[in-house]
Every structure is written in structure tokens, then in C-alpha cells.
PDB file of C-alpha atoms in Angstrom:
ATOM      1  CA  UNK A  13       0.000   0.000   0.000  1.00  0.00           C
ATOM      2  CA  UNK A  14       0.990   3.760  -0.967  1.00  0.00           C
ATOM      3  CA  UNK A  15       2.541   5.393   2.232  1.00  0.00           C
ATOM      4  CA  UNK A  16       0.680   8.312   1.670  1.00  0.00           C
ATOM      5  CA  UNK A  17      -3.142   6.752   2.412  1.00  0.00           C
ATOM      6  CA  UNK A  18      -3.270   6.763  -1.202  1.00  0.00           C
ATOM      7  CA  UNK A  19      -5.149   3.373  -2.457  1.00  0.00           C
ATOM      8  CA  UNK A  20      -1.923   0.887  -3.826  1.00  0.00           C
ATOM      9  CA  UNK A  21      -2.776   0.134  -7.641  1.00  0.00           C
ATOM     10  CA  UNK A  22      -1.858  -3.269  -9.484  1.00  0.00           C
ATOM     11  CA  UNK A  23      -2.187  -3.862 -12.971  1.00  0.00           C
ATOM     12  CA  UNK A  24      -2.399  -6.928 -15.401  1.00  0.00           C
ATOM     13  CA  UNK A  25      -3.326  -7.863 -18.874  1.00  0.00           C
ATOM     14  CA  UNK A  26      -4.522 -11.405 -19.886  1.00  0.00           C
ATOM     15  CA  UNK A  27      -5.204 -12.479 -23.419  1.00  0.00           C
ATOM     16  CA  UNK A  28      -8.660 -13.752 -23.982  1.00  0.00           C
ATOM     17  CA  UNK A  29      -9.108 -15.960 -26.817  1.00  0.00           C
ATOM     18  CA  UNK A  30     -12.960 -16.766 -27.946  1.00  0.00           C
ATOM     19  CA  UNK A  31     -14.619 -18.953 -25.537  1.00  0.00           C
ATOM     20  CA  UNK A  32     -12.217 -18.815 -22.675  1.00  0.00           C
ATOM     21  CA  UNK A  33     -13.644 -17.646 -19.265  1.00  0.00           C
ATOM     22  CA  UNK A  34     -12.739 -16.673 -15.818  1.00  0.00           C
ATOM     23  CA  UNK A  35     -15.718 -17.966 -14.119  1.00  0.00           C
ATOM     24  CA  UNK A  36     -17.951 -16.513 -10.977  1.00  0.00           C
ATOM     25  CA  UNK A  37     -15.738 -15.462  -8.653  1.00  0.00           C
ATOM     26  CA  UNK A  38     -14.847 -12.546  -5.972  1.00  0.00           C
ATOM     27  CA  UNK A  39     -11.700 -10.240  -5.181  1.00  0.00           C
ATOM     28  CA  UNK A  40     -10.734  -8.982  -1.634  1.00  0.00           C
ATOM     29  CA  UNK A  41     -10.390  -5.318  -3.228  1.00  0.00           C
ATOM     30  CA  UNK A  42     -12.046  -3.429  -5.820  1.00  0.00           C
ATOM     31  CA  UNK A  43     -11.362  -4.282  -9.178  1.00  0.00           C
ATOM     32  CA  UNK A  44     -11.218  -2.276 -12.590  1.00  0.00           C
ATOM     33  CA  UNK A  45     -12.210  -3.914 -15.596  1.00  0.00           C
ATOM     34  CA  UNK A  46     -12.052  -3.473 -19.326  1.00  0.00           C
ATOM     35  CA  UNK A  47     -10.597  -4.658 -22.886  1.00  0.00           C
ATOM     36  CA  UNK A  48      -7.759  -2.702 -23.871  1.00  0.00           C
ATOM     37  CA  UNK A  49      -8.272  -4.253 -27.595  1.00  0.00           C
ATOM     38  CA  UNK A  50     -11.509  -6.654 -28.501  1.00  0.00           C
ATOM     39  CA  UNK A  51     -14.216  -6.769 -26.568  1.00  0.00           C
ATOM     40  CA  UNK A  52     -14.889  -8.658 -23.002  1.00  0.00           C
ATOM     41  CA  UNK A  53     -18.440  -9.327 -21.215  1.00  0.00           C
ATOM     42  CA  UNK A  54     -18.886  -9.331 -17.534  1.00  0.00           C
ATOM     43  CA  UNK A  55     -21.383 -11.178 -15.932  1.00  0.00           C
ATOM     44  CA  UNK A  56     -22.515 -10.213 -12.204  1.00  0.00           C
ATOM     45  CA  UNK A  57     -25.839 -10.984 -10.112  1.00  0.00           C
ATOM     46  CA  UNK A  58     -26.977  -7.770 -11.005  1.00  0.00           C
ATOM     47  CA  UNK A  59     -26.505  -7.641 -14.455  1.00  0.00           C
ATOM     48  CA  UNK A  60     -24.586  -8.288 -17.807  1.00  0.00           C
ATOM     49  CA  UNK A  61     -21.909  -5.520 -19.434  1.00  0.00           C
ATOM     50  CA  UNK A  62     -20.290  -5.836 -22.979  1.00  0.00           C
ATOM     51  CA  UNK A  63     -17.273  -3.474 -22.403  1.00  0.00           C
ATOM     52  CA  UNK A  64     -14.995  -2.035 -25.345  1.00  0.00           C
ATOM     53  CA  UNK A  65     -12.368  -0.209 -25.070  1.00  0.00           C
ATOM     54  CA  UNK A  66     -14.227   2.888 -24.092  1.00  0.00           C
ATOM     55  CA  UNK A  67     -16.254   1.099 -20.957  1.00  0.00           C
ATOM     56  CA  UNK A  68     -14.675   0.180 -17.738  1.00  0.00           C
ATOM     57  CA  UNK A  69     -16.880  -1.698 -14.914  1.00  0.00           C
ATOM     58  CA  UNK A  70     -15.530  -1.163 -11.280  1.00  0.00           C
ATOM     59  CA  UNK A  71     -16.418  -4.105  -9.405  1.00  0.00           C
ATOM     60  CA  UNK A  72     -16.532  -3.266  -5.608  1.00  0.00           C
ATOM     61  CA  UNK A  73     -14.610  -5.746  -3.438  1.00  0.00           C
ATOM     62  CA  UNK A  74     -16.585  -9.542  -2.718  1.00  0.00           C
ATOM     63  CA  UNK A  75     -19.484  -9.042  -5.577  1.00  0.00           C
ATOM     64  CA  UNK A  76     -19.295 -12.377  -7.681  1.00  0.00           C
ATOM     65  CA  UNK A  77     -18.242 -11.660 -11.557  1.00  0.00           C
ATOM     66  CA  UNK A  78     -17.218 -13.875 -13.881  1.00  0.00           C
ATOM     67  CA  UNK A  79     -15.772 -12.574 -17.449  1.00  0.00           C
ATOM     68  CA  UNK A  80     -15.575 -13.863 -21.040  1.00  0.00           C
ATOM     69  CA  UNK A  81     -13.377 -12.834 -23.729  1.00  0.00           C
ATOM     70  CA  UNK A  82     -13.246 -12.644 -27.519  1.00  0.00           C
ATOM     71  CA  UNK A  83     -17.356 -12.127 -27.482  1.00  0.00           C
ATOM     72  CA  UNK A  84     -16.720 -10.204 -30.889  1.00  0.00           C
ATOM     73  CA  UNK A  85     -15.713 -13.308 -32.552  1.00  0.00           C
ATOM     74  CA  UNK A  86     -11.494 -12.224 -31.915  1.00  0.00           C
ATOM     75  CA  UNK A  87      -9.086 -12.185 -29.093  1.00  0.00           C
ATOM     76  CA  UNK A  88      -9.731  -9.647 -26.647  1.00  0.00           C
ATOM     77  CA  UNK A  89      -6.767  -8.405 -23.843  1.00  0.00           C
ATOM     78  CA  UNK A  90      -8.736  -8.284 -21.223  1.00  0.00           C
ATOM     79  CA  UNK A  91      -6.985  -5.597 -18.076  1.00  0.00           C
ATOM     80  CA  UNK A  92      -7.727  -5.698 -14.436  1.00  0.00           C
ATOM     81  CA  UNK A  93      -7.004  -2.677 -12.479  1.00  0.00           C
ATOM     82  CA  UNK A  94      -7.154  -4.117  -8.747  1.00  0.00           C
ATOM     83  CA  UNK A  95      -7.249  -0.783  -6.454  1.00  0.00           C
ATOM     84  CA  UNK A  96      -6.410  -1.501  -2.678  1.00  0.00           C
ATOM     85  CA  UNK A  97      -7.771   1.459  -0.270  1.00  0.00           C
ATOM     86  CA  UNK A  98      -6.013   2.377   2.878  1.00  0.00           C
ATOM     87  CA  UNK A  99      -8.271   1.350   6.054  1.00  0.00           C
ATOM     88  CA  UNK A 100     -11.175   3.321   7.119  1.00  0.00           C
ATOM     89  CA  UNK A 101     -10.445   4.955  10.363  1.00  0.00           C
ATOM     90  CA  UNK A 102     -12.536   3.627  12.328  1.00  0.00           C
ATOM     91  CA  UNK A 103     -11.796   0.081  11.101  1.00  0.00           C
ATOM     92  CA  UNK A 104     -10.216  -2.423  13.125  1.00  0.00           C
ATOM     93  CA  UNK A 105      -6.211  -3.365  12.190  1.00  0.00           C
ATOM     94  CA  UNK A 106      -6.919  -6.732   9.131  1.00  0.00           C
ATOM     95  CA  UNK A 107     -10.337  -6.561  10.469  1.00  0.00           C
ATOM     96  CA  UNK A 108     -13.634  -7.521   8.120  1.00  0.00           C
ATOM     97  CA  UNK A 109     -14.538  -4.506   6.471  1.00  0.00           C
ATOM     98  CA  UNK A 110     -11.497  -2.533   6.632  1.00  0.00           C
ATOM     99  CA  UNK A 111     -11.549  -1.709   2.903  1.00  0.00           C
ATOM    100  CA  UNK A 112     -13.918   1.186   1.599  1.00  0.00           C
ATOM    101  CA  UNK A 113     -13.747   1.875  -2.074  1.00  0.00           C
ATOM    102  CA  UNK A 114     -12.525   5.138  -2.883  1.00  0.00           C
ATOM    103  CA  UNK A 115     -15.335   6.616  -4.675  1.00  0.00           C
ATOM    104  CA  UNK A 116     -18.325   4.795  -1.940  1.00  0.00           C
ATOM    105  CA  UNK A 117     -19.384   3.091  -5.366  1.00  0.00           C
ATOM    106  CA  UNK A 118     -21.278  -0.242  -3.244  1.00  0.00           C
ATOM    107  CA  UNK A 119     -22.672  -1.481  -7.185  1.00  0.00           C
ATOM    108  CA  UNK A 120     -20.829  -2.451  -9.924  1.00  0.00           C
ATOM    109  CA  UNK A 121     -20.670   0.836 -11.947  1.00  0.00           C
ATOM    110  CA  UNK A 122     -19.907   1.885 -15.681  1.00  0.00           C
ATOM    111  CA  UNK A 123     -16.856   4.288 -16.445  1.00  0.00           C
ATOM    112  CA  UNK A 124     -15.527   5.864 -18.944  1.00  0.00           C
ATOM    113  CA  UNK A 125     -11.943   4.983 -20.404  1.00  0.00           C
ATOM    114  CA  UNK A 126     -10.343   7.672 -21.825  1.00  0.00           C
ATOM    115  CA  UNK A 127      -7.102   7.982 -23.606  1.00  0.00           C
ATOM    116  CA  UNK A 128      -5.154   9.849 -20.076  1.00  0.00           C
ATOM    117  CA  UNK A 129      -6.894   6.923 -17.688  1.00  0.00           C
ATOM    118  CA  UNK A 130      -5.302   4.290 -20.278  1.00  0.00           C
ATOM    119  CA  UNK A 131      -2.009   5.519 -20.579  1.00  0.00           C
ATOM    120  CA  UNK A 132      -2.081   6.190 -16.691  1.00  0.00           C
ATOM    121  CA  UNK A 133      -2.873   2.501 -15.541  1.00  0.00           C
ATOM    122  CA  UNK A 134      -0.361   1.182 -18.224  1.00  0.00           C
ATOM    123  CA  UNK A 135       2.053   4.135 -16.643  1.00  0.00           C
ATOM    124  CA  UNK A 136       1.072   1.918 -13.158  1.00  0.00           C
ATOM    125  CA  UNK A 137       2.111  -1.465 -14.284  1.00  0.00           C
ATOM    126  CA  UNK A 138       5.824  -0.333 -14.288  1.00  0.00           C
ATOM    127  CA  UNK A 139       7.732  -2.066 -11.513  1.00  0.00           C
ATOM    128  CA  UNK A 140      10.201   0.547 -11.807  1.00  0.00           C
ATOM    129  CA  UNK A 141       8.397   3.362 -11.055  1.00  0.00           C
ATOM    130  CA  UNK A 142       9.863   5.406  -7.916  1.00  0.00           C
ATOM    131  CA  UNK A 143       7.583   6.210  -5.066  1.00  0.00           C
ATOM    132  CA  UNK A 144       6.120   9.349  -5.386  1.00  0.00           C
ATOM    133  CA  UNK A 145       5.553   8.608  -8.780  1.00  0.00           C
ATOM    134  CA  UNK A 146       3.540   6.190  -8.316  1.00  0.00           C
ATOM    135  CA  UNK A 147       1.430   8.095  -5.638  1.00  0.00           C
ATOM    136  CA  UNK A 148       0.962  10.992  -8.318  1.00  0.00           C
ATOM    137  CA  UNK A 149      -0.411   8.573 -10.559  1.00  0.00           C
ATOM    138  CA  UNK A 150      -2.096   6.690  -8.609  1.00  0.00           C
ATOM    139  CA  UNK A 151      -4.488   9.612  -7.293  1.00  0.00           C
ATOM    140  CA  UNK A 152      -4.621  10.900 -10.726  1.00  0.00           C
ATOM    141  CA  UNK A 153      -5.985   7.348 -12.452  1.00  0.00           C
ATOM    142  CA  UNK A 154      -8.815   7.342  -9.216  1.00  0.00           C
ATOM    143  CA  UNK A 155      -9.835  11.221  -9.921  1.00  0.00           C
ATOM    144  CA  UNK A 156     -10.744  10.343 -13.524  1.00  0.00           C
ATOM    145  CA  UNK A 157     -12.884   7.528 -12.578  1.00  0.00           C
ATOM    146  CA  UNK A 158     -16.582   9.459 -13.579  1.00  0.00           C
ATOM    147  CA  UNK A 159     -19.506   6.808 -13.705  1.00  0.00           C
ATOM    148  CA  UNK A 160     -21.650   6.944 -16.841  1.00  0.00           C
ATOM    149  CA  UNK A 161     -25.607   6.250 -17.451  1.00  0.00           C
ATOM    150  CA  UNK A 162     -25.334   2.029 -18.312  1.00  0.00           C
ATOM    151  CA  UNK A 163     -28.048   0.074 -17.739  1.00  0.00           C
ATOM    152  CA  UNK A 164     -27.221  -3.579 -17.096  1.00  0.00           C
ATOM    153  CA  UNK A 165     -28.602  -5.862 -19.289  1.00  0.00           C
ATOM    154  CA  UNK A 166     -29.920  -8.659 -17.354  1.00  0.00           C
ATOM    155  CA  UNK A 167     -31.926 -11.220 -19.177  1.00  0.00           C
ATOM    156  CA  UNK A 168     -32.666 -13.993 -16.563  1.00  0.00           C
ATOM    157  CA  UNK A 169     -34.628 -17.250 -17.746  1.00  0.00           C
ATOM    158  CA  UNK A 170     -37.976 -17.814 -16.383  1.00  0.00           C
ATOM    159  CA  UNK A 171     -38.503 -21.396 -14.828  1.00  0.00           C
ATOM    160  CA  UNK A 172     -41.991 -22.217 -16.055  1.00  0.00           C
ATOM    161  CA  UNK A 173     -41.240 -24.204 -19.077  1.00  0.00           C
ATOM    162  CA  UNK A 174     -44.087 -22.438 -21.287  1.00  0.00           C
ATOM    163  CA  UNK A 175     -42.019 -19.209 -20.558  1.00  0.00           C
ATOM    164  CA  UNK A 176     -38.790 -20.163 -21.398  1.00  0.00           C
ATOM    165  CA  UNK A 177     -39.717 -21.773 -24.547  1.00  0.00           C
ATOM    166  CA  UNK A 178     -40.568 -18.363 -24.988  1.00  0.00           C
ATOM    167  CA  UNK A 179     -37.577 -16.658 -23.691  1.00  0.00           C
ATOM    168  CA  UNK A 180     -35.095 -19.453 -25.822  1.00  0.00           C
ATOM    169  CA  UNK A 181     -36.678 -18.222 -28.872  1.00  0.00           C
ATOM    170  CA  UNK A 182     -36.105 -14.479 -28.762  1.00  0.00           C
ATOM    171  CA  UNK A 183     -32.684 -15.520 -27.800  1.00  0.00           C
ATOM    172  CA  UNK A 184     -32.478 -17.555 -30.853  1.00  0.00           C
ATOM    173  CA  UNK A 185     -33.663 -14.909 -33.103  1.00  0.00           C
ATOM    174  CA  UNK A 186     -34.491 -11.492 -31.384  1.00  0.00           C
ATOM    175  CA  UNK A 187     -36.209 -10.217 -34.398  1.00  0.00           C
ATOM    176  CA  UNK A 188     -39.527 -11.907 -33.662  1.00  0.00           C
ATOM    177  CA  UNK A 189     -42.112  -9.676 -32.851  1.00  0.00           C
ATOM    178  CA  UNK A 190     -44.871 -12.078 -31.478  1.00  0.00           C
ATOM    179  CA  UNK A 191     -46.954 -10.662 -28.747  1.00  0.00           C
ATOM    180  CA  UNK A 192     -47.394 -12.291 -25.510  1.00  0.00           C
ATOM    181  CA  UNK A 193     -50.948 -13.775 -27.013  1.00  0.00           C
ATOM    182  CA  UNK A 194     -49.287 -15.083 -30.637  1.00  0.00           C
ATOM    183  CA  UNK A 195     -46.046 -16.631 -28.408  1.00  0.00           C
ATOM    184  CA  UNK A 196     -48.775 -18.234 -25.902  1.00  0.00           C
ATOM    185  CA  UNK A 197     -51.133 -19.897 -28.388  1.00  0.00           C
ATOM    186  CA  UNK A 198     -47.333 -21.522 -30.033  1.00  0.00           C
ATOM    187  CA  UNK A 199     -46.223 -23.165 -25.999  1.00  0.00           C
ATOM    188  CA  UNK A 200     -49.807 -23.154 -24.747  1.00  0.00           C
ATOM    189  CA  UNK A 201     -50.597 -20.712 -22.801  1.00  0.00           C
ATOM    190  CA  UNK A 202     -52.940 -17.696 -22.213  1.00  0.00           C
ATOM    191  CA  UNK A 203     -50.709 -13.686 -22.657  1.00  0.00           C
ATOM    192  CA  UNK A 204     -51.802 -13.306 -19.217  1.00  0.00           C
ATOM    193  CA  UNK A 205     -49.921 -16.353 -17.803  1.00  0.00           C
ATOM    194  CA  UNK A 206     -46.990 -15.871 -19.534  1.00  0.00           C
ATOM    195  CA  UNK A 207     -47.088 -12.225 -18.489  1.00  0.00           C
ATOM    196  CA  UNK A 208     -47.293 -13.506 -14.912  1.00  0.00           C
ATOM    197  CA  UNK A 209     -44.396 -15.633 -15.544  1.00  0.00           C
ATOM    198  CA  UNK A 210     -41.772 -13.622 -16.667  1.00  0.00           C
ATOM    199  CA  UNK A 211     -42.587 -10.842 -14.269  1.00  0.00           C
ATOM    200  CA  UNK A 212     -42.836 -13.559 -11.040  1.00  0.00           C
ATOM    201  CA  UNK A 213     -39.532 -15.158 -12.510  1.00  0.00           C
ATOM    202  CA  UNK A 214     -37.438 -12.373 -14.272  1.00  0.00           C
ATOM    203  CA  UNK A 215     -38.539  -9.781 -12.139  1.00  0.00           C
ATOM    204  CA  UNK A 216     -38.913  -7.840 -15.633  1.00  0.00           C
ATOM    205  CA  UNK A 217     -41.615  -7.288 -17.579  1.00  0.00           C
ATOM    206  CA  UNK A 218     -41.842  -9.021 -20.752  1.00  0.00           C
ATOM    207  CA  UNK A 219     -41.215  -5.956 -22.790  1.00  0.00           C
ATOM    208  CA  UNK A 220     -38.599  -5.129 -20.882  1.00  0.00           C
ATOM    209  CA  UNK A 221     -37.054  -8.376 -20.813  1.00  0.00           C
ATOM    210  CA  UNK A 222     -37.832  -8.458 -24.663  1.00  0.00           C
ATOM    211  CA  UNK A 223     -35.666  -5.068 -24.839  1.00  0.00           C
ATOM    212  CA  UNK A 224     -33.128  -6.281 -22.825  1.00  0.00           C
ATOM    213  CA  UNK A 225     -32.672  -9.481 -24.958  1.00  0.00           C
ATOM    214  CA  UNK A 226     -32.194  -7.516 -28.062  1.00  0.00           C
ATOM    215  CA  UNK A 227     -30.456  -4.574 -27.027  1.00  0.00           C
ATOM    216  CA  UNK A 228     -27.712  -7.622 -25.565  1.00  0.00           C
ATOM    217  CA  UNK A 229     -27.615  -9.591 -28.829  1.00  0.00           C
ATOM    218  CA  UNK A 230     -27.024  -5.994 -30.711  1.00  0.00           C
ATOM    219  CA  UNK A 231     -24.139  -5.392 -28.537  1.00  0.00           C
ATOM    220  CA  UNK A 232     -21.474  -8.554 -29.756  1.00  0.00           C
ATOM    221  CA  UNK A 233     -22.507  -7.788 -33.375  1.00  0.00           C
ATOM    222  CA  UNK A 234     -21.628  -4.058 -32.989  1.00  0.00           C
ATOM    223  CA  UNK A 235     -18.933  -5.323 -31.420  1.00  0.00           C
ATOM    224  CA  UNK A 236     -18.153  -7.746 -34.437  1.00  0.00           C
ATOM    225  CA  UNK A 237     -18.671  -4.626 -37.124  1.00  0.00           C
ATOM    226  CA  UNK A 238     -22.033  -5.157 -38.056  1.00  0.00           C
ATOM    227  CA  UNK A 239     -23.730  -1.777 -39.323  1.00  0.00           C
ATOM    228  CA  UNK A 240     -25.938  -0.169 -37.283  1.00  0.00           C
ATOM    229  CA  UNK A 241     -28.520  -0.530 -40.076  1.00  0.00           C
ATOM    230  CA  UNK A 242     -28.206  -4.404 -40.380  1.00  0.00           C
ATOM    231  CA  UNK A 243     -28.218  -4.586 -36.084  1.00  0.00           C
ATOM    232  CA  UNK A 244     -31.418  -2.642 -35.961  1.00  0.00           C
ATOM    233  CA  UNK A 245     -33.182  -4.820 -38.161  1.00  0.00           C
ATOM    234  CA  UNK A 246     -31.431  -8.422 -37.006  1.00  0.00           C
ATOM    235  CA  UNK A 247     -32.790  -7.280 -33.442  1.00  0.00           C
ATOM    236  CA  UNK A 248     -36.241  -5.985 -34.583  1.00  0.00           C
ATOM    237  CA  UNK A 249     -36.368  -2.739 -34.616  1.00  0.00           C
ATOM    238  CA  UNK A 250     -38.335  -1.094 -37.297  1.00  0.00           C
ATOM    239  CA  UNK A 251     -35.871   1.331 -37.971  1.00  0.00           C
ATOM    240  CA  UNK A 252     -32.448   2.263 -37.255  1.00  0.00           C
ATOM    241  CA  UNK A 253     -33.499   5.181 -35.759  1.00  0.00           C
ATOM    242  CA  UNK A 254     -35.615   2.986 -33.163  1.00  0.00           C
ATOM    243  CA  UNK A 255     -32.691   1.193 -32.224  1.00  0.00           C
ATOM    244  CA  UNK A 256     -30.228   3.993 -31.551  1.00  0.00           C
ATOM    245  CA  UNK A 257     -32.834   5.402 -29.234  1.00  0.00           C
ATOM    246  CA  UNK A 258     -33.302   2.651 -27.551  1.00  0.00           C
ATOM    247  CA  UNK A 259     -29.118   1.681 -27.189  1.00  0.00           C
ATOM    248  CA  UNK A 260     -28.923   5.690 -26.082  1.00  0.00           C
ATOM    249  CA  UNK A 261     -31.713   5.063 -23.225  1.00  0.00           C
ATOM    250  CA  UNK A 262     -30.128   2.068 -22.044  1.00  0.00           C
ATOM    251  CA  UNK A 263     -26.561   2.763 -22.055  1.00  0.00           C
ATOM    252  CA  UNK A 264     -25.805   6.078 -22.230  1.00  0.00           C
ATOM    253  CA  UNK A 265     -24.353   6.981 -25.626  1.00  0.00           C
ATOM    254  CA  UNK A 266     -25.232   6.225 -29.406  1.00  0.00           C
ATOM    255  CA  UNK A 267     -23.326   3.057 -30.692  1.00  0.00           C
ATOM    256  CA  UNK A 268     -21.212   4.810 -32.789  1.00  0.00           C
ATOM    257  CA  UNK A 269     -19.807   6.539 -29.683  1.00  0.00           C
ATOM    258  CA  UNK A 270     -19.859   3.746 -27.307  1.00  0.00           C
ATOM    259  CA  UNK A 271     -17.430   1.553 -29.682  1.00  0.00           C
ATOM    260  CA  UNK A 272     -15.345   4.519 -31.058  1.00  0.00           C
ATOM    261  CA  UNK A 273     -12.363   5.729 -30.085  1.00  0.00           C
ATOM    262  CA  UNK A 274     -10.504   2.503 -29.985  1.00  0.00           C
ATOM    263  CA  UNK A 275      -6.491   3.486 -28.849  1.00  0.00           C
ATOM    264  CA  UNK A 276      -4.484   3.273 -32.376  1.00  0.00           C
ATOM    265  CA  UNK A 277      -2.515   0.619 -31.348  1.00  0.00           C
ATOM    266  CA  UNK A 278      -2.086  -1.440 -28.101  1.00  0.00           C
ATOM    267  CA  UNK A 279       0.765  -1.163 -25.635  1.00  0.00           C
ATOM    268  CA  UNK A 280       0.844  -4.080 -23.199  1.00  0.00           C
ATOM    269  CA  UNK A 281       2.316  -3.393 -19.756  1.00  0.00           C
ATOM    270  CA  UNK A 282       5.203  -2.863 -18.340  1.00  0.00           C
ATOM    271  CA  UNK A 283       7.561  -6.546 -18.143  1.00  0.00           C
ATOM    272  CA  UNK A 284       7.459  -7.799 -14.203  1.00  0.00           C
ATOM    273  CA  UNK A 285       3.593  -8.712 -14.051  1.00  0.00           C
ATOM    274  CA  UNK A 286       4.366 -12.195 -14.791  1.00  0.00           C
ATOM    275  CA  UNK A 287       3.223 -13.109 -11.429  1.00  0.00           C
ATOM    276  CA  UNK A 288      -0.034 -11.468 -11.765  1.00  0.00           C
ATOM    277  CA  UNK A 289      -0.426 -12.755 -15.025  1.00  0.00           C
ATOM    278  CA  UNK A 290       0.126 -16.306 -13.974  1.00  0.00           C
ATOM    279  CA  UNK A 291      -2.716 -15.814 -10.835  1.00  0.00           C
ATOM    280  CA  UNK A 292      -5.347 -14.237 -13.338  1.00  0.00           C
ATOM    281  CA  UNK A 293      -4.572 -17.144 -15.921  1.00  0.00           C
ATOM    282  CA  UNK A 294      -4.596 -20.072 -13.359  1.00  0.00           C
ATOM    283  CA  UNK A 295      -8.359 -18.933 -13.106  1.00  0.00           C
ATOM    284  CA  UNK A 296      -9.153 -19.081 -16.882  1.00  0.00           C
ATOM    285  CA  UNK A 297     -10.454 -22.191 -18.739  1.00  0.00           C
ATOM    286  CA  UNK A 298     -11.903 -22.614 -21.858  1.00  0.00           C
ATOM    287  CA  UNK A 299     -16.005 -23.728 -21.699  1.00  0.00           C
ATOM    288  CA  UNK A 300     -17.953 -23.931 -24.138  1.00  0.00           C
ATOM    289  CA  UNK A 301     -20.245 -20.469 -24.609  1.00  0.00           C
ATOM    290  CA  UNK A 302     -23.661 -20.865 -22.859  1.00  0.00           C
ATOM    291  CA  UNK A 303     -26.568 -18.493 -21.769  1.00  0.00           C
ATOM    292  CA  UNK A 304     -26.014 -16.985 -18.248  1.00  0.00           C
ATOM    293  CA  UNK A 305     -29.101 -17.852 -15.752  1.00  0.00           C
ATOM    294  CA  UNK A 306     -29.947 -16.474 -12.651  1.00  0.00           C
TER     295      UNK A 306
END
């Protein structure tokens, strides 16, 4: 830790092929998380975030992610930015609690990565840096931390089997429009029911739900290139004007500004992480890709 009070910053990069995965688990200190190059999702209780290289998601210390790389169809370098706070004063010496995030962010929250934040936490992962240095930076990378509107995504599966036949095929092909009356008389049940269902079960309503599914799928094929024309209509909305309002309301920018400014080229950090390289790989396995549930 910084001798200063300032919060102690380690960095590491990990490579992220398609289909690899650090499944559910938990760090002891905040984390910062993002793909410097490709595109990573992160998967938590609460919700589901496709980060670029413009999105960051600080995870507050003990909530339960897990992360999954190369969801554009490439490799994605995935960076975690683990931020240790000095004790809060009135905490006990190694006691339970004794780490407070910096910013008193208790939910995982969307940040913007911009080009000075980037260069600053590769700046960090030098093991060479002297003291104050690191301080300087330090309290500079946590000052440009600024949360920005995100709405997660989450898009839980109903139990009732009617309903999830119905959930499994907008997943399948988020385009279809059926109502909740067209989808029952296909699994056999009344709207009503099913409407019951998913809100009992989800905890969303269906349209919601229904938004959330789509707005999800349109994410990885942005994220693959896709025009925002073809995304709009592969997702169901009428228009592509439809859909950008939509992706605006839920996450805070137009597509074309949440997936631009991409760094020009990629600068991994500093040599000396090896050790933290090896711990974050140890917890990486390739699965096969499957639907989150909750």
C-alpha cells in the first residue's frame, strides 16, 4: 500500500481468446475492468456488461463476476485494475470490512476509459516506477474515474417451461415480434400467464425483458462490425433510428460513440507482471459459450 493513504494500484493484462472464461468469482479489493483491444463481457448478479475499449466496470470488493473474452468473434486483452484502499479509520487493524472503495461506489458501476486513464494505468504497471511517482499517478488514475448512465442488461430465464420456450426463442432470433398472445397460443398458454411468468420469474416485464434481450444480442454484433442498419433490423427494430434510441436510453451513448475511439494501437504493460499474469490465468479455462441464468 501507498505510504501516503493513497489506495496501492496493481495492474495486469490477460489475453482472452474466444470462448475462454474466468468464471464466478470474488476479489478482496475493488477491481477495474475493461478490454484494452476486442471486446470482453462481464457477468454479475446484477446484471450483464459488454465493455470495449471505451467502458470500464468497477467491481466493488466480494461481488461475484465472472468474465468472457473474444465475445466479438477475436481475441480480446482483457486488463484488471485491482485498487487496494487504505483502512477506514474507524476500522479495526486486518479486520472484516477494513476496505472502503474510494469513490463509496457499493454497485458495480460503468466508467468511462479515456485515452489519459489508459495511458495512466499502463504508466502503473511499471515495476520501476519510484515512489512518489507512483502516488501521483495513482491519485490521478482514481480522480478520472466518472460513472456513466449504463443500464445492465440482465436477461434472466424464467422457470416455467411455457415461458422459457418463450424466452429461448427471442434468444435464438431477437427479431420476432410475437406478442405475448401469438407466443402463448405456439407453448400453450394464455398472454396473461406468460405475463405472470416472466414478471414472477425475471422480475422484468416481458417488454422489458424483450428489450433487454435484443439490445444484448445488438451489442457482440456491434462489437463484431455489423452496421448499425443491419443490427437494428437483425434485433427488430423497425428502424435504425428505433434502435439507436433505444441503445442511447439504455446505455448512455449512441453506438457509434460507445465503440469509437478505440487506442491506435495497443501497448501491453510494463515486463514484471508475470506473477499477476500467472494468478489471473490459473483462473481461466476454456467452456464452451452458454446463456447466463440467474
Amino acid at each position: 500500500m501507498s505510504g501516503s493513504g493513497h489506495p496501492a494500484i496493481m495492474v495486469g493484462d490477460v489475453t482472452m481468446t474466444p470462448g475462454t472464461r474466468f468464471d464466478q468469482h470474488r476479489h478482496p479489493v475493488p477491481q477495474l475492468a475493461w478490454a484494452v483491444s476486442g471486446v470482453v463481457r462481464i457477468s454479475t448478479p446484477g446484471g450483464v456488461w459488454v465493455l470495449p475499449a471505451t467502458r470500464a466496470l468497477w467491481i466493488p470488493t466480494g461481488v461475484p463476476h465472472a468474465v468472457d473474452g473474444g465475445v466479438a468473434g477475436g481475441p480480446a486483452v482483457f486488463r484488471a485494475v485491482y485498487v487496494t484502499p487504505p483502512p477506514a479509520p474507524d476500522a479495526p487493524a486486518g479486520g472484516a470490512g477494513a476496505l472502503a472503495s474510494p469513490h463509496d461506489w457499493n454497485e458495480p458501476t460503468v466508467v468511462a476509459v479515456t485515452p489519459l486513464l489508459r495511458e495512466l494505468a499502463t504508466h502503473l504497471a511499471s515495476r520501476d516506477l519510484p515512489a512518489d511517482a507512483r502516488r501521483r499517478a495513482e491519485a490521478v488514475l482514481l480522480d478520472l474515474l466518472r460513472p456513466v448512465h449504463a443500464t445492465p442488461l440482465p436477461v434472466p430465464l424464467p422457470a416455467d417451461d411455457r415461458a422459457l420456450r418463450v424466452a429461448q426463442g427471442i434468444v435464438a432470433e431477437p427479431a420476432d415480434g410475437r406478442s405475448l398472445d401469438a407466443w402463448g397460443r405456439a407453448v400453450g398458454a394464455s398472454g396473461r400467464t406468460l405475463a405472470r411468468a416472466f414478471a414472477a420469474e425475471t422480475g422484468l416485464s416481458f417488454g422489458r425483458w424483450r428489450t433487454n434481450a435484443r439490445l444484448r444480442a445488438a451489442l457482440q454484433l456491434l462489437a463484431a462490425g455489423t452496421p448499425v442498419a443491419v443490427v437494428a433490423r437483425r434485433v427488430g427494430y423497425s428502424t435504425p433510428s428505433a434502435f439507436i434510441a433505444a441503445f442511447r436510453q439504455a446505455l448512455g451513448a449512441p453506438p457509434g460513440a460507445y465503440f469509437d475511439q478505440r487506442p491506435a494501437a495497443f501497448r501491453p504493460v510494463a515486463a514484471g507482471n508475470e506473477p499477476l499474469h500467472a494468478r489471473l490465468a490459473e483462473q481461466t479455462r476454456t467452456v464452451p459459450e452458454r446463456r447466463p441464468r440467474r
